[in-house]
Amino acid sequence: MAFLCVPPASALALPTPKDITAFLDLECFKTNSYQPPAVALTLRHINPVLANLPTETVTLGPRQQLCVPVAKNNQNPPSPAIDFIKYIDLSCYRISGTTVTTGLVLSHLNPLFQTLPRTQISMNTPQQLCVPVVKNNVFPPAEILSLVRHIDLKCYGITPNTSLNQQLSLRQLNPVLTPIIPTHGAQVLYARQLCVPVQKAGDVIPDEVLKIVRWIDLEKFDLSTPALPSVSLTLRHINPVLAGLPIEQAVLSGASQLALPVAKNGNFPPG
């Protein structure tokens, strides 16, 4: 007799690429500078639009930012996307690399901004690599960790630096920061970077996870906010390739940018 393997009732379904990308907004805080061990990483583009760009080896430079999940205005990401989004914390390190000068047309994905016109940009020189971490040893459930640990974004400088000129209210989603950083106003200003998904050599991404993380494209804008509390955290790397790096101490000293989800050249995440 054949038996059907049924997952436990508590198992969390993976979100669609559309749901997780449309509601993935990250507020990026300046941190004290920290130089991790000088690890060389070979990065491969995994988004279909950029698949023709070459693989590149970079070295992690100083940490510059910690980008943490927020909700805009009174918006709540849908379930199950919210369960994953609230654990997407990315620590961003300076890198250098080859200028690619790639022209792209960007469309906003979040429902609040979908009516904004598309913008034409040039993606130029890599400036940062943003990699997944957990704060203060607060790990997500295993099924969430299995996705968020594979989100690596390579951030390129872009031109032109046009202003979004939008006023928002931002609310923290991660449980470590919700009791500390209050809901606050923010003025979204000039576009500075496009952060696109890459895979590090040695990181084996499961197919069902790759189908989601390959669609995470975030455009970073300068941000003006009122003074926010200084926050001291410990950061632990969770990507398999970097899991052996030392635990880091980080002090957040004010929000500097907001990363908003976009699609490139009309290639929208499925779902």
GROMACS .gro file of C-alpha atoms in nm:
model
  271
    1MET     CA    1   0.000   0.000   0.000
    2ALA     CA    2   0.137   0.342  -0.092
    3PHE     CA    3   0.143   0.609   0.174
    4LEU     CA    4   0.113   0.979   0.096
    5CYS     CA    5   0.371   1.197   0.272
    6VAL     CA    6   0.174   1.492   0.410
    7PRO     CA    7   0.368   1.789   0.553
    8PRO     CA    8   0.282   1.890   0.907
    9ALA     CA    9  -0.002   2.138   0.942
   10SER     CA   10   0.240   2.401   1.075
   11ALA     CA   11   0.461   2.393   0.763
   12LEU     CA   12   0.479   2.736   0.602
   13ALA     CA   13   0.419   2.759   0.228
   14LEU     CA   14   0.670   2.953   0.022
   15PRO     CA   15   0.541   3.289  -0.101
   16THR     CA   16   0.516   3.360  -0.472
   17PRO     CA   17   0.799   3.567  -0.622
   18LYS     CA   18   0.542   3.842  -0.689
   19ASP     CA   19   0.422   3.862  -0.328
   20ILE     CA   20   0.762   3.864  -0.162
   21THR     CA   21   0.917   4.115  -0.403
   22ALA     CA   22   0.624   4.357  -0.419
   23PHE     CA   23   0.629   4.412  -0.043
   24LEU     CA   24   1.004   4.392   0.028
   25ASP     CA   25   1.103   4.739   0.150
   26LEU     CA   26   1.430   4.772   0.341
   27GLU     CA   27   1.535   5.073   0.549
   28CYS     CA   28   1.914   5.100   0.542
   29PHE     CA   29   2.089   5.232   0.853
   30LYS     CA   30   2.444   5.359   0.869
   31THR     CA   31   2.664   5.149   1.097
   32ASN     CA   32   2.997   5.196   1.262
   33SER     CA   33   3.269   5.079   1.025
   34TYR     CA   34   3.382   4.718   1.058
   35GLN     CA   35   3.627   4.531   0.836
   36PRO     CA   36   3.545   4.159   0.811
   37PRO     CA   37   3.811   3.907   0.713
   38ALA     CA   38   3.908   3.981   0.352
   39VAL     CA   39   3.705   3.702   0.193
   40ALA     CA   40   3.715   3.664  -0.187
   41LEU     CA   41   3.373   3.581  -0.329
   42THR     CA   42   3.285   3.479  -0.684
   43LEU     CA   43   2.945   3.618  -0.780
   44ARG     CA   44   2.714   3.507  -1.061
   45HIS     CA   45   2.406   3.701  -1.173
   46ILE     CA   46   2.085   3.498  -1.135
   47ASN     CA   47   1.816   3.738  -1.261
   48PRO     CA   48   1.721   3.651  -1.622
   49VAL     CA   49   1.762   4.011  -1.745
   50LEU     CA   50   2.129   4.021  -1.638
   51ALA     CA   51   2.226   3.661  -1.714
   52ASN     CA   52   2.469   3.780  -1.986
   53LEU     CA   53   2.683   3.979  -1.740
   54PRO     CA   54   3.011   3.806  -1.648
   55THR     CA   55   3.086   3.624  -1.325
   56GLU     CA   56   3.310   3.840  -1.105
   57THR     CA   57   3.528   3.784  -0.798
   58VAL     CA   58   3.512   4.055  -0.531
   59THR     CA   59   3.658   4.104  -0.183
   60LEU     CA   60   3.448   4.213   0.114
   61GLY     CA   61   3.545   4.561   0.228
   62PRO     CA   62   3.421   4.757   0.530
   63ARG     CA   63   3.063   4.723   0.647
   64GLN     CA   64   2.862   5.035   0.563
   65GLN     CA   65   2.494   4.963   0.629
   66LEU     CA   66   2.241   4.729   0.781
   67CYS     CA   67   1.918   4.711   0.579
   68VAL     CA   68   1.610   4.593   0.770
   69PRO     CA   69   1.249   4.524   0.665
   70VAL     CA   70   0.984   4.792   0.702
   71ALA     CA   71   0.623   4.847   0.603
   72LYS     CA   72   0.517   5.169   0.430
   73ASN     CA   73   0.224   5.380   0.554
   74ASN     CA   74  -0.055   5.149   0.676
   75GLN     CA   75   0.038   4.871   0.439
   76ASN     CA   76   0.074   4.513   0.561
   77PRO     CA   77   0.248   4.255   0.340
   78PRO     CA   78   0.022   3.954   0.269
   79SER     CA   79   0.065   3.613   0.428
   80PRO     CA   80   0.280   3.408   0.389
   81ALA     CA   81   0.514   3.674   0.241
   82ILE     CA   82   0.514   3.875   0.566
   83ASP     CA   83   0.654   3.577   0.760
   84PHE     CA   84   0.961   3.574   0.534
   85ILE     CA   85   1.002   3.948   0.475
   86LYS     CA   86   1.029   4.033   0.844
   87TYR     CA   87   1.344   3.820   0.868
   88ILE     CA   88   1.527   3.965   0.566
   89ASP     CA   89   1.817   4.158   0.723
   90LEU     CA   90   2.105   4.243   0.491
   91SER     CA   91   2.447   4.366   0.599
   92CYS     CA   92   2.612   4.571   0.322
   93TYR     CA   93   2.988   4.582   0.261
   94ARG     CA   94   3.188   4.794   0.020
   95ILE     CA   95   3.319   4.614  -0.287
   96SER     CA   96   3.476   4.720  -0.615
   97GLY     CA   97   3.446   4.565  -0.957
   98THR     CA   98   3.407   4.610  -1.330
   99THR     CA   99   3.184   4.885  -1.471
  100VAL     CA  100   2.909   4.725  -1.679
  101THR     CA  101   2.722   5.033  -1.818
  102THR     CA  102   2.395   4.848  -1.872
  103GLY     CA  103   2.081   5.038  -1.970
  104LEU     CA  104   1.761   4.931  -1.793
  105VAL     CA  105   1.400   5.041  -1.756
  106LEU     CA  106   1.275   5.012  -1.397
  107SER     CA  107   0.913   4.968  -1.283
  108HIS     CA  108   0.805   4.994  -0.919
  109LEU     CA  109   0.644   4.678  -0.781
  110ASN     CA  110   0.491   4.792  -0.453
  111PRO     CA  111   0.119   4.877  -0.493
  112LEU     CA  112   0.176   5.222  -0.338
  113PHE     CA  113   0.411   5.318  -0.619
  114GLN     CA  114   0.285   5.118  -0.917
  115THR     CA  115   0.132   5.430  -1.074
  116LEU     CA  116   0.469   5.608  -1.085
  117PRO     CA  117   0.624   5.630  -1.433
  118ARG     CA  118   0.894   5.388  -1.539
  119THR     CA  119   1.247   5.525  -1.528
  120GLN     CA  120   1.541   5.468  -1.760
  121ILE     CA  121   1.873   5.421  -1.582
  122SER     CA  122   2.227   5.310  -1.650
  123MET     CA  123   2.363   5.047  -1.409
  124ASN     CA  124   2.733   5.122  -1.377
  125THR     CA  125   2.998   5.016  -1.121
  126PRO     CA  126   2.950   4.772  -0.829
  127GLN     CA  127   2.970   4.946  -0.492
  128GLN     CA  128   2.832   4.708  -0.228
  129LEU     CA  129   2.749   4.347  -0.156
  130CYS     CA  130   2.455   4.299   0.080
  131VAL     CA  131   2.440   3.959   0.251
  132PRO     CA  132   2.193   3.797   0.495
  133VAL     CA  133   2.245   3.813   0.871
  134VAL     CA  134   2.049   3.764   1.192
  135LYS     CA  135   2.043   4.018   1.473
  136ASN     CA  136   2.111   3.931   1.838
  137ASN     CA  137   2.095   3.557   1.761
  138VAL     CA  138   1.722   3.575   1.685
  139PHE     CA  139   1.689   3.311   1.413
  140PRO     CA  140   1.376   3.265   1.203
  141PRO     CA  141   1.200   2.927   1.183
  142ALA     CA  142   1.385   2.670   0.971
  143GLU     CA  143   1.158   2.696   0.666
  144ILE     CA  144   1.206   3.076   0.659
  145LEU     CA  145   1.581   3.051   0.717
  146SER     CA  146   1.605   2.813   0.420
  147LEU     CA  147   1.501   3.101   0.192
  148VAL     CA  148   1.637   3.420   0.348
  149ARG     CA  149   1.989   3.278   0.392
  150HIS     CA  150   2.030   3.273   0.012
  151ILE     CA  151   1.947   3.640  -0.057
  152ASP     CA  152   2.265   3.812  -0.180
  153LEU     CA  153   2.240   4.146  -0.358
  154LYS     CA  154   2.515   4.317  -0.558
  155CYS     CA  155   2.456   4.692  -0.557
  156TYR     CA  156   2.563   4.906  -0.854
  157GLY     CA  157   2.575   5.282  -0.880
  158ILE     CA  158   2.317   5.417  -1.123
  159THR     CA  159   2.260   5.730  -1.327
  160PRO     CA  160   2.068   5.954  -1.348
  161ASN     CA  161   2.007   6.020  -0.978
  162THR     CA  162   1.644   6.128  -1.002
  163SER     CA  163   1.439   6.212  -0.693
  164LEU     CA  164   1.137   6.004  -0.598
  165ASN     CA  165   1.012   6.290  -0.376
  166GLN     CA  166   0.768   6.081  -0.174
  167GLN     CA  167   0.669   6.124   0.192
  168LEU     CA  168   0.610   5.800   0.380
  169SER     CA  169   0.556   5.653   0.723
  170LEU     CA  170   0.789   5.358   0.796
  171ARG     CA  171   0.723   5.084   1.052
  172GLN     CA  172   0.975   4.819   1.155
  173LEU     CA  173   0.880   4.456   1.086
  174ASN     CA  174   1.164   4.254   1.240
  175PRO     CA  175   1.086   4.149   1.600
  176VAL     CA  176   1.427   4.267   1.727
  177LEU     CA  177   1.369   4.627   1.619
  178THR     CA  178   0.993   4.674   1.655
  179PRO     CA  179   1.020   4.757   2.031
  180ILE     CA  180   1.316   4.994   1.976
  181ILE     CA  181   1.267   5.201   1.660
  182PRO     CA  182   0.933   5.382   1.649
  183THR     CA  183   0.718   5.431   1.343
  184HIS     CA  184   0.848   5.748   1.178
  185GLY     CA  185   0.812   5.977   0.882
  186ALA     CA  186   1.056   5.964   0.592
  187GLN     CA  187   1.116   6.168   0.279
  188VAL     CA  188   1.237   5.952  -0.010
  189LEU     CA  189   1.487   6.148  -0.220
  190TYR     CA  190   1.743   6.061  -0.489
  191ALA     CA  191   1.804   5.720  -0.648
  192ARG     CA  192   2.162   5.599  -0.592
  193GLN     CA  193   2.193   5.224  -0.650
  194LEU     CA  194   2.032   4.919  -0.804
  195CYS     CA  195   2.082   4.602  -0.599
  196VAL     CA  196   2.044   4.283  -0.802
  197PRO     CA  197   2.046   3.916  -0.699
  198VAL     CA  198   2.363   3.711  -0.728
  199GLN     CA  199   2.478   3.365  -0.621
  200LYS     CA  200   2.809   3.313  -0.444
  201ALA     CA  201   3.028   3.024  -0.558
  202GLY     CA  202   2.981   2.743  -0.308
  203ASP     CA  203   2.624   2.838  -0.220
  204VAL     CA  204   2.389   2.564  -0.340
  205ILE     CA  205   2.047   2.728  -0.370
  206PRO     CA  206   1.751   2.486  -0.378
  207ASP     CA  207   1.548   2.518  -0.699
  208GLU     CA  208   1.229   2.630  -0.523
  209VAL     CA  209   1.425   2.905  -0.343
  210LEU     CA  210   1.615   3.014  -0.655
  211LYS     CA  211   1.281   3.065  -0.832
  212ILE     CA  212   1.205   3.335  -0.572
  213VAL     CA  213   1.533   3.505  -0.483
  214ARG     CA  214   1.634   3.556  -0.848
  215TRP     CA  215   1.355   3.817  -0.876
  216ILE     CA  216   1.465   4.038  -0.584
  217ASP     CA  217   1.575   4.371  -0.735
  218LEU     CA  218   1.586   4.674  -0.505
  219GLU     CA  219   1.646   5.036  -0.603
  220LYS     CA  220   1.808   5.235  -0.321
  221PHE     CA  221   1.704   5.595  -0.258
  222ASP     CA  222   1.846   5.852  -0.017
  223LEU     CA  223   1.624   5.900   0.285
  224SER     CA  224   1.558   6.186   0.525
  225THR     CA  225   1.408   6.095   0.865
  226PRO     CA  226   1.382   6.249   1.211
  227ALA     CA  227   1.645   6.148   1.465
  228LEU     CA  228   1.606   5.779   1.555
  229PRO     CA  229   1.738   5.583   1.856
  230SER     CA  230   2.094   5.452   1.835
  231VAL     CA  231   2.081   5.072   1.844
  232SER     CA  232   2.360   4.826   1.933
  233LEU     CA  233   2.333   4.480   1.778
  234THR     CA  234   2.527   4.162   1.717
  235LEU     CA  235   2.521   4.033   1.359
  236ARG     CA  236   2.574   3.670   1.261
  237HIS     CA  237   2.615   3.564   0.898
  238ILE     CA  238   2.367   3.300   0.782
  239ASN     CA  239   2.463   3.241   0.418
  240PRO     CA  240   2.640   2.902   0.400
  241VAL     CA  241   2.950   3.051   0.234
  242LEU     CA  242   2.998   3.317   0.505
  243ALA     CA  243   2.865   3.130   0.809
  244GLY     CA  244   3.219   3.086   0.944
  245LEU     CA  245   3.288   3.459   0.970
  246PRO     CA  246   3.310   3.612   1.319
  247ILE     CA  247   3.007   3.758   1.492
  248GLU     CA  248   3.003   4.137   1.439
  249GLN     CA  249   2.910   4.420   1.670
  250ALA     CA  250   2.711   4.692   1.494
  251VAL     CA  251   2.580   5.028   1.611
  252LEU     CA  252   2.303   5.177   1.397
  253SER     CA  253   2.338   5.554   1.372
  254GLY     CA  254   2.046   5.672   1.165
  255ALA     CA  255   1.860   5.572   0.850
  256SER     CA  256   2.027   5.682   0.527
  257GLN     CA  257   1.849   5.500   0.244
  258LEU     CA  258   1.533   5.310   0.152
  259ALA     CA  259   1.549   5.011  -0.085
  260LEU     CA  260   1.232   4.967  -0.291
  261PRO     CA  261   1.136   4.670  -0.512
  262VAL     CA  262   1.151   4.713  -0.888
  263ALA     CA  263   1.130   4.506  -1.205
  264LYS     CA  264   1.373   4.544  -1.492
  265ASN     CA  265   1.279   4.584  -1.860
  266GLY     CA  266   0.921   4.471  -1.807
  267ASN     CA  267   1.027   4.129  -1.672
  268PHE     CA  268   0.796   4.102  -1.373
  269PRO     CA  269   0.823   3.838  -1.099
  270PRO     CA  270   0.578   3.551  -1.160
  271GLY     CA  271   0.285   3.480  -0.933
   0.00000   0.00000   0.00000
